[in-house]
Amino acid sequence: MAAANAEIKRTIQRRGNLFVISAPSGAGKTTLCRKLLNKMSDIKMSVSYTTREPRRGEIHDEDYTFVTRETFKKMIDKGEFAEWAMVHGNLYGTSIKRVKELNSKGYDIILDIDIHGAIQLKKSYKGAVYIFILPPTMEALQKRLIHRKTDSEEIITKRLDNAKAEISEYKNYDYIIVNDRIDTAYKELESIVLSARLKTECADHEWIKKIIN
Ligand code: 5GP
């Protein structure tokens, strides 16, 4: 019976969803997205291009595709990005080709992008689901940034200043998740993904007609 239900779900869903997830750095977005990728099938993350230096442990073409500013600017000129933005002094962009490839394979796609990228995308792409992840308090955010030991004090101060500006844009998003406890926040994220998958507009209407006939 379980197998039959899984088959029905696979067949009934046709159009892939695009989930745009933003958060100030340190809010736990990467952890939540990784958990989603590990736990749910048929969902992939589009790997962004960036001019930022790789952090320790980051893998090229897996965490980001790390490129020079020159390469990035050429890609902008050629119109290769669905959106791009300068974040904390570095350029980041979503490749149209990568999103299309994942979409053509029927995957749901996660875009982990900043607020400016999300606003750009909203103008050109109507069907996406916009999710904003909030820290419970600014103090908690500061603690997390210090704890992860990836940034200097100066960068942490910059990130905290940016966080306030980013949080002010929360109204552009369809859903807000407060990441106080990771398990609860994950459950909330998973429910958003599940409900988007069940939307009538994502269904294969021809397949439903076959049930009636
Ligand atoms: P980090 O350097 O900490 O990995 O990411 C810094 C910020 O850049 C995060 O807020 C992340 O969401 C954002 N970011 C990552 N990839 C992209 C992208 O392709 N486009 C935009 N606009 N922002 C991105």
PDB file of C-alpha atoms and ligand atoms in Angstrom:
ATOM      1  CA  MET A   1       0.000   0.000   0.000  1.00  0.00           C
ATOM      2  CA  ALA A   2       2.840   2.370   0.915  1.00  0.00           C
ATOM      3  CA  ALA A   3       4.529   1.663  -2.412  1.00  0.00           C
ATOM      4  CA  ALA A   4       1.289   2.302  -4.283  1.00  0.00           C
ATOM      5  CA  ASN A   5       0.856   5.663  -2.534  1.00  0.00           C
ATOM      6  CA  ALA A   6       4.406   6.646  -3.410  1.00  0.00           C
ATOM      7  CA  GLU A   7       3.706   5.765  -7.046  1.00  0.00           C
ATOM      8  CA  ILE A   8       0.551   7.908  -7.065  1.00  0.00           C
ATOM      9  CA  LYS A   9       2.437  10.890  -5.640  1.00  0.00           C
ATOM     10  CA  ARG A  10       5.207  10.572  -8.207  1.00  0.00           C
ATOM     11  CA  THR A  11       2.764  10.396 -11.079  1.00  0.00           C
ATOM     12  CA  ILE A  12       0.424  13.110  -9.925  1.00  0.00           C
ATOM     13  CA  GLN A  13       3.098  15.721  -9.478  1.00  0.00           C
ATOM     14  CA  ARG A  14       4.468  17.094 -12.697  1.00  0.00           C
ATOM     15  CA  ARG A  15       5.707  20.627 -12.443  1.00  0.00           C
ATOM     16  CA  GLY A  16       8.763  21.145 -10.248  1.00  0.00           C
ATOM     17  CA  ASN A  17       8.651  23.882  -7.604  1.00  0.00           C
ATOM     18  CA  LEU A  18      11.207  26.595  -7.035  1.00  0.00           C
ATOM     19  CA  PHE A  19      11.875  27.385  -3.364  1.00  0.00           C
ATOM     20  CA  VAL A  20      13.698  30.631  -2.726  1.00  0.00           C
ATOM     21  CA  ILE A  21      15.209  30.674   0.761  1.00  0.00           C
ATOM     22  CA  SER A  22      16.817  33.744   2.321  1.00  0.00           C
ATOM     23  CA  ALA A  23      18.131  34.516   5.783  1.00  0.00           C
ATOM     24  CA  PRO A  24      20.770  36.633   7.419  1.00  0.00           C
ATOM     25  CA  SER A  25      24.009  34.683   7.724  1.00  0.00           C
ATOM     26  CA  GLY A  26      24.080  32.638  10.894  1.00  0.00           C
ATOM     27  CA  ALA A  27      20.305  32.058  10.963  1.00  0.00           C
ATOM     28  CA  GLY A  28      20.817  28.373  10.171  1.00  0.00           C
ATOM     29  CA  LYS A  29      19.689  28.379   6.552  1.00  0.00           C
ATOM     30  CA  THR A  30      22.499  26.144   5.278  1.00  0.00           C
ATOM     31  CA  THR A  31      21.855  23.525   8.000  1.00  0.00           C
ATOM     32  CA  LEU A  32      18.120  23.537   7.269  1.00  0.00           C
ATOM     33  CA  CYS A  33      18.642  23.253   3.501  1.00  0.00           C
ATOM     34  CA  ARG A  34      21.150  20.394   3.915  1.00  0.00           C
ATOM     35  CA  LYS A  35      18.703  18.540   6.135  1.00  0.00           C
ATOM     36  CA  LEU A  36      16.003  18.980   3.526  1.00  0.00           C
ATOM     37  CA  LEU A  37      18.258  17.646   0.766  1.00  0.00           C
ATOM     38  CA  ASN A  38      19.189  14.617   2.891  1.00  0.00           C
ATOM     39  CA  LYS A  39      15.673  13.787   3.992  1.00  0.00           C
ATOM     40  CA  MET A  40      13.507  14.532   0.986  1.00  0.00           C
ATOM     41  CA  SER A  41      13.842  12.988  -2.414  1.00  0.00           C
ATOM     42  CA  ASP A  42      13.405  14.843  -5.682  1.00  0.00           C
ATOM     43  CA  ILE A  43      14.732  18.127  -4.348  1.00  0.00           C
ATOM     44  CA  LYS A  44      18.053  19.652  -5.379  1.00  0.00           C
ATOM     45  CA  MET A  45      19.937  22.815  -4.669  1.00  0.00           C
ATOM     46  CA  SER A  46      21.130  24.978  -7.514  1.00  0.00           C
ATOM     47  CA  VAL A  47      24.863  25.590  -7.034  1.00  0.00           C
ATOM     48  CA  SER A  48      25.550  29.322  -7.258  1.00  0.00           C
ATOM     49  CA  TYR A  49      28.534  31.061  -8.786  1.00  0.00           C
ATOM     50  CA  THR A  50      30.530  33.348  -6.528  1.00  0.00           C
ATOM     51  CA  THR A  51      33.652  35.509  -6.554  1.00  0.00           C
ATOM     52  CA  ARG A  52      34.139  34.836  -2.810  1.00  0.00           C
ATOM     53  CA  GLU A  53      37.221  32.880  -1.717  1.00  0.00           C
ATOM     54  CA  PRO A  54      36.370  29.295  -0.695  1.00  0.00           C
ATOM     55  CA  ARG A  55      36.145  28.728   3.064  1.00  0.00           C
ATOM     56  CA  ARG A  56      37.945  25.781   4.597  1.00  0.00           C
ATOM     57  CA  GLY A  57      36.206  22.549   3.593  1.00  0.00           C
ATOM     58  CA  GLU A  58      34.138  24.061   0.801  1.00  0.00           C
ATOM     59  CA  ILE A  59      34.139  22.087  -2.422  1.00  0.00           C
ATOM     60  CA  HIS A  60      34.228  23.680  -5.880  1.00  0.00           C
ATOM     61  CA  ASP A  61      31.026  23.006  -7.868  1.00  0.00           C
ATOM     62  CA  GLU A  62      29.395  21.522  -4.772  1.00  0.00           C
ATOM     63  CA  ASP A  63      29.117  24.398  -2.303  1.00  0.00           C
ATOM     64  CA  TYR A  64      29.701  27.056  -4.947  1.00  0.00           C
ATOM     65  CA  THR A  65      31.372  27.413  -8.291  1.00  0.00           C
ATOM     66  CA  PHE A  66      34.197  29.760  -7.381  1.00  0.00           C
ATOM     67  CA  VAL A  67      35.103  32.111 -10.207  1.00  0.00           C
ATOM     68  CA  THR A  68      37.063  35.318 -10.737  1.00  0.00           C
ATOM     69  CA  ARG A  69      35.318  38.686 -10.968  1.00  0.00           C
ATOM     70  CA  GLU A  70      36.278  38.778 -14.635  1.00  0.00           C
ATOM     71  CA  THR A  71      34.515  35.482 -15.366  1.00  0.00           C
ATOM     72  CA  PHE A  72      31.495  36.527 -13.299  1.00  0.00           C
ATOM     73  CA  LYS A  73      31.187  39.835 -15.154  1.00  0.00           C
ATOM     74  CA  LYS A  74      31.401  38.048 -18.515  1.00  0.00           C
ATOM     75  CA  MET A  75      28.556  35.797 -17.391  1.00  0.00           C
ATOM     76  CA  ILE A  76      26.478  38.865 -16.450  1.00  0.00           C
ATOM     77  CA  ASP A  77      27.120  40.380 -19.886  1.00  0.00           C
ATOM     78  CA  LYS A  78      26.055  37.165 -21.585  1.00  0.00           C
ATOM     79  CA  GLY A  79      22.804  37.111 -19.568  1.00  0.00           C
ATOM     80  CA  GLU A  80      23.665  33.790 -17.924  1.00  0.00           C
ATOM     81  CA  PHE A  81      22.190  34.626 -14.502  1.00  0.00           C
ATOM     82  CA  ALA A  82      18.545  34.364 -13.428  1.00  0.00           C
ATOM     83  CA  GLU A  83      19.581  36.821 -10.711  1.00  0.00           C
ATOM     84  CA  TRP A  84      22.815  38.049  -9.187  1.00  0.00           C
ATOM     85  CA  ALA A  85      23.822  40.336  -6.352  1.00  0.00           C
ATOM     86  CA  MET A  86      26.735  41.765  -4.421  1.00  0.00           C
ATOM     87  CA  VAL A  87      26.640  40.309  -0.908  1.00  0.00           C
ATOM     88  CA  HIS A  88      29.185  41.330   1.752  1.00  0.00           C
ATOM     89  CA  GLY A  89      31.477  42.637  -1.016  1.00  0.00           C
ATOM     90  CA  ASN A  90      31.358  39.494  -3.177  1.00  0.00           C
ATOM     91  CA  LEU A  91      29.292  38.640  -6.236  1.00  0.00           C
ATOM     92  CA  TYR A  92      26.865  35.728  -6.185  1.00  0.00           C
ATOM     93  CA  GLY A  93      24.599  34.505  -8.982  1.00  0.00           C
ATOM     94  CA  THR A  94      22.136  31.799 -10.000  1.00  0.00           C
ATOM     95  CA  SER A  95      22.810  30.199 -13.360  1.00  0.00           C
ATOM     96  CA  ILE A  96      19.752  30.016 -15.634  1.00  0.00           C
ATOM     97  CA  LYS A  97      21.219  26.894 -17.264  1.00  0.00           C
ATOM     98  CA  ARG A  98      21.568  25.040 -13.954  1.00  0.00           C
ATOM     99  CA  VAL A  99      18.007  25.841 -12.870  1.00  0.00           C
ATOM    100  CA  LYS A 100      16.613  24.771 -16.252  1.00  0.00           C
ATOM    101  CA  GLU A 101      18.572  21.513 -16.184  1.00  0.00           C
ATOM    102  CA  LEU A 102      17.283  20.574 -12.732  1.00  0.00           C
ATOM    103  CA  ASN A 103      13.759  21.614 -13.670  1.00  0.00           C
ATOM    104  CA  SER A 104      13.778  19.550 -16.863  1.00  0.00           C
ATOM    105  CA  LYS A 105      14.658  16.495 -14.762  1.00  0.00           C
ATOM    106  CA  GLY A 106      11.518  17.114 -12.683  1.00  0.00           C
ATOM    107  CA  TYR A 107      13.291  18.149  -9.481  1.00  0.00           C
ATOM    108  CA  ASP A 108      12.067  20.699  -6.991  1.00  0.00           C
ATOM    109  CA  ILE A 109      14.797  23.300  -6.677  1.00  0.00           C
ATOM    110  CA  ILE A 110      16.104  25.260  -3.720  1.00  0.00           C
ATOM    111  CA  LEU A 111      17.761  28.616  -4.294  1.00  0.00           C
ATOM    112  CA  ASP A 112      19.690  29.851  -1.274  1.00  0.00           C
ATOM    113  CA  ILE A 113      19.976  33.507  -2.227  1.00  0.00           C
ATOM    114  CA  ASP A 114      20.038  36.924  -0.577  1.00  0.00           C
ATOM    115  CA  ILE A 115      17.140  39.402  -0.390  1.00  0.00           C
ATOM    116  CA  HIS A 116      18.242  41.408  -3.438  1.00  0.00           C
ATOM    117  CA  GLY A 117      18.441  38.282  -5.583  1.00  0.00           C
ATOM    118  CA  ALA A 118      15.017  37.189  -4.316  1.00  0.00           C
ATOM    119  CA  ILE A 119      13.483  40.563  -5.242  1.00  0.00           C
ATOM    120  CA  GLN A 120      15.012  40.351  -8.758  1.00  0.00           C
ATOM    121  CA  LEU A 121      13.713  36.835  -9.224  1.00  0.00           C
ATOM    122  CA  LYS A 122      10.218  37.759  -8.057  1.00  0.00           C
ATOM    123  CA  LYS A 123       9.941  40.191 -10.981  1.00  0.00           C
ATOM    124  CA  SER A 124      10.872  37.616 -13.607  1.00  0.00           C
ATOM    125  CA  TYR A 125       9.663  34.321 -12.117  1.00  0.00           C
ATOM    126  CA  LYS A 126       6.136  34.213 -10.781  1.00  0.00           C
ATOM    127  CA  GLY A 127       5.634  30.685  -9.513  1.00  0.00           C
ATOM    128  CA  ALA A 128       8.345  30.457  -6.841  1.00  0.00           C
ATOM    129  CA  VAL A 129       7.745  29.900  -3.112  1.00  0.00           C
ATOM    130  CA  TYR A 130       9.593  32.488  -1.012  1.00  0.00           C
ATOM    131  CA  ILE A 131      10.747  31.460   2.475  1.00  0.00           C
ATOM    132  CA  PHE A 132      12.547  33.663   5.010  1.00  0.00           C
ATOM    133  CA  ILE A 133      14.423  32.220   7.963  1.00  0.00           C
ATOM    134  CA  LEU A 134      14.749  34.388  11.055  1.00  0.00           C
ATOM    135  CA  PRO A 135      17.002  34.008  14.072  1.00  0.00           C
ATOM    136  CA  PRO A 136      15.096  34.135  17.392  1.00  0.00           C
ATOM    137  CA  THR A 137      17.084  37.230  18.481  1.00  0.00           C
ATOM    138  CA  MET A 138      20.022  39.334  17.273  1.00  0.00           C
ATOM    139  CA  GLU A 139      22.043  38.051  20.241  1.00  0.00           C
ATOM    140  CA  ALA A 140      21.484  34.463  19.137  1.00  0.00           C
ATOM    141  CA  LEU A 141      22.633  35.406  15.642  1.00  0.00           C
ATOM    142  CA  GLN A 142      25.794  37.025  16.981  1.00  0.00           C
ATOM    143  CA  LYS A 143      26.557  33.959  19.120  1.00  0.00           C
ATOM    144  CA  ARG A 144      26.152  31.630  16.139  1.00  0.00           C
ATOM    145  CA  LEU A 145      28.438  33.751  13.953  1.00  0.00           C
ATOM    146  CA  ILE A 146      31.133  33.797  16.645  1.00  0.00           C
ATOM    147  CA  HIS A 147      30.702  30.076  17.315  1.00  0.00           C
ATOM    148  CA  ARG A 148      31.150  28.970  13.693  1.00  0.00           C
ATOM    149  CA  LYS A 149      34.645  30.554  13.617  1.00  0.00           C
ATOM    150  CA  THR A 150      34.646  31.210   9.882  1.00  0.00           C
ATOM    151  CA  ASP A 151      34.692  35.022   9.936  1.00  0.00           C
ATOM    152  CA  SER A 152      36.831  37.728  11.509  1.00  0.00           C
ATOM    153  CA  GLU A 153      35.384  40.132  14.104  1.00  0.00           C
ATOM    154  CA  GLU A 154      35.184  42.831  11.445  1.00  0.00           C
ATOM    155  CA  ILE A 155      33.203  40.605   9.068  1.00  0.00           C
ATOM    156  CA  ILE A 156      30.887  39.498  11.895  1.00  0.00           C
ATOM    157  CA  THR A 157      30.083  43.157  12.670  1.00  0.00           C
ATOM    158  CA  LYS A 158      29.395  43.725   8.966  1.00  0.00           C
ATOM    159  CA  ARG A 159      27.168  40.645   8.779  1.00  0.00           C
ATOM    160  CA  LEU A 160      25.182  41.752  11.862  1.00  0.00           C
ATOM    161  CA  ASP A 161      24.617  45.203  10.339  1.00  0.00           C
ATOM    162  CA  ASN A 162      23.502  43.604   7.081  1.00  0.00           C
ATOM    163  CA  ALA A 163      21.244  41.219   9.019  1.00  0.00           C
ATOM    164  CA  LYS A 164      19.086  44.108  10.263  1.00  0.00           C
ATOM    165  CA  ALA A 165      18.602  45.414   6.713  1.00  0.00           C
ATOM    166  CA  GLU A 166      17.872  41.896   5.435  1.00  0.00           C
ATOM    167  CA  ILE A 167      15.312  41.135   8.144  1.00  0.00           C
ATOM    168  CA  SER A 168      13.448  44.358   7.259  1.00  0.00           C
ATOM    169  CA  GLU A 169      12.631  42.789   3.862  1.00  0.00           C
ATOM    170  CA  TYR A 170      10.703  39.850   5.362  1.00  0.00           C
ATOM    171  CA  LYS A 171       7.412  41.029   3.858  1.00  0.00           C
ATOM    172  CA  ASN A 172       8.583  40.036   0.364  1.00  0.00           C
ATOM    173  CA  TYR A 173       8.400  36.400   1.422  1.00  0.00           C
ATOM    174  CA  ASP A 174       5.456  33.981   1.517  1.00  0.00           C
ATOM    175  CA  TYR A 175       6.584  32.134   4.661  1.00  0.00           C
ATOM    176  CA  ILE A 176       8.605  32.971   7.746  1.00  0.00           C
ATOM    177  CA  ILE A 177      10.370  30.381   9.864  1.00  0.00           C
ATOM    178  CA  VAL A 178      11.929  31.338  13.199  1.00  0.00           C
ATOM    179  CA  ASN A 179      14.911  29.072  13.712  1.00  0.00           C
ATOM    180  CA  ASP A 180      14.944  28.813  17.474  1.00  0.00           C
ATOM    181  CA  ARG A 181      15.043  25.026  17.641  1.00  0.00           C
ATOM    182  CA  ILE A 182      16.435  23.344  14.549  1.00  0.00           C
ATOM    183  CA  ASP A 183      14.045  20.353  14.701  1.00  0.00           C
ATOM    184  CA  THR A 184      10.953  22.554  14.835  1.00  0.00           C
ATOM    185  CA  ALA A 185      12.277  24.864  12.117  1.00  0.00           C
ATOM    186  CA  TYR A 186      13.036  21.843   9.924  1.00  0.00           C
ATOM    187  CA  LYS A 187       9.516  20.442  10.388  1.00  0.00           C
ATOM    188  CA  GLU A 188       8.110  23.807   9.355  1.00  0.00           C
ATOM    189  CA  LEU A 189      10.307  23.951   6.266  1.00  0.00           C
ATOM    190  CA  GLU A 190       9.380  20.405   5.312  1.00  0.00           C
ATOM    191  CA  SER A 191       5.666  21.191   5.639  1.00  0.00           C
ATOM    192  CA  ILE A 192       6.012  24.175   3.317  1.00  0.00           C
ATOM    193  CA  VAL A 193       7.706  21.976   0.708  1.00  0.00           C
ATOM    194  CA  LEU A 194       5.099  19.237   1.105  1.00  0.00           C
ATOM    195  CA  SER A 195       2.159  21.611   0.773  1.00  0.00           C
ATOM    196  CA  ALA A 196       3.654  23.276  -2.314  1.00  0.00           C
ATOM    197  CA  ARG A 197       3.953  19.840  -3.902  1.00  0.00           C
ATOM    198  CA  LEU A 198       0.265  19.205  -3.282  1.00  0.00           C
ATOM    199  CA  LYS A 199      -0.930  22.402  -4.978  1.00  0.00           C
ATOM    200  CA  THR A 200      -3.523  21.846  -7.659  1.00  0.00           C
ATOM    201  CA  GLU A 201      -1.515  23.884 -10.146  1.00  0.00           C
ATOM    202  CA  CYS A 202       1.390  21.409  -9.837  1.00  0.00           C
ATOM    203  CA  ALA A 203      -0.747  18.385 -10.624  1.00  0.00           C
ATOM    204  CA  ASP A 204      -0.833  16.430 -13.841  1.00  0.00           C
ATOM    205  CA  HIS A 205      -4.408  17.164 -14.877  1.00  0.00           C
ATOM    206  CA  GLU A 206      -4.420  14.541 -17.653  1.00  0.00           C
ATOM    207  CA  TRP A 207      -3.534  11.894 -15.091  1.00  0.00           C
ATOM    208  CA  ILE A 208      -6.425  13.011 -12.843  1.00  0.00           C
ATOM    209  CA  LYS A 209      -8.841  12.822 -15.785  1.00  0.00           C
ATOM    210  CA  LYS A 210      -7.851   9.178 -16.158  1.00  0.00           C
ATOM    211  CA  ILE A 211      -9.099   8.502 -12.619  1.00  0.00           C
ATOM    212  CA  ILE A 212     -12.531   9.837 -13.555  1.00  0.00           C
ATOM    213  CA  ASN A 213     -12.732   7.877 -16.764  1.00  0.00           C
TER     214      ASN A 213
HETATM  215  P1  5GP B   1      28.006  32.805   2.118  1.00  0.00           P
HETATM  216  O1  5GP B   1      29.153  33.536   1.528  1.00  0.00           O
HETATM  217  O2  5GP B   1      27.922  32.971   3.600  1.00  0.00           O
HETATM  218  O3  5GP B   1      27.923  31.375   1.650  1.00  0.00           O
HETATM  219  O4  5GP B   1      26.667  33.489   1.537  1.00  0.00           O
HETATM  220  C1  5GP B   1      26.444  34.839   1.717  1.00  0.00           C
HETATM  221  C2  5GP B   1      25.077  35.191   1.184  1.00  0.00           C
HETATM  222  O5  5GP B   1      25.035  35.060  -0.232  1.00  0.00           O
HETATM  223  C3  5GP B   1      23.940  34.332   1.721  1.00  0.00           C
HETATM  224  O6  5GP B   1      22.911  35.194   2.181  1.00  0.00           O
HETATM  225  C4  5GP B   1      23.465  33.556   0.517  1.00  0.00           C
HETATM  226  O7  5GP B   1      22.077  33.327   0.573  1.00  0.00           O
HETATM  227  C5  5GP B   1      23.796  34.515  -0.594  1.00  0.00           C
HETATM  228  N1  5GP B   1      23.893  33.824  -1.894  1.00  0.00           N
HETATM  229  C6  5GP B   1      24.448  32.625  -2.161  1.00  0.00           C
HETATM  230  N2  5GP B   1      24.301  32.313  -3.451  1.00  0.00           N
HETATM  231  C7  5GP B   1      23.631  33.348  -4.016  1.00  0.00           C
HETATM  232  C8  5GP B   1      23.156  33.610  -5.339  1.00  0.00           C
HETATM  233  O8  5GP B   1      23.316  32.843  -6.264  1.00  0.00           O
HETATM  234  N3  5GP B   1      22.507  34.789  -5.526  1.00  0.00           N
HETATM  235  C9  5GP B   1      22.302  35.692  -4.527  1.00  0.00           C
HETATM  236  N4  5GP B   1      21.639  36.798  -4.828  1.00  0.00           N
HETATM  237  N5  5GP B   1      22.722  35.466  -3.268  1.00  0.00           N
HETATM  238  C10 5GP B   1      23.377  34.314  -3.034  1.00  0.00           C
END
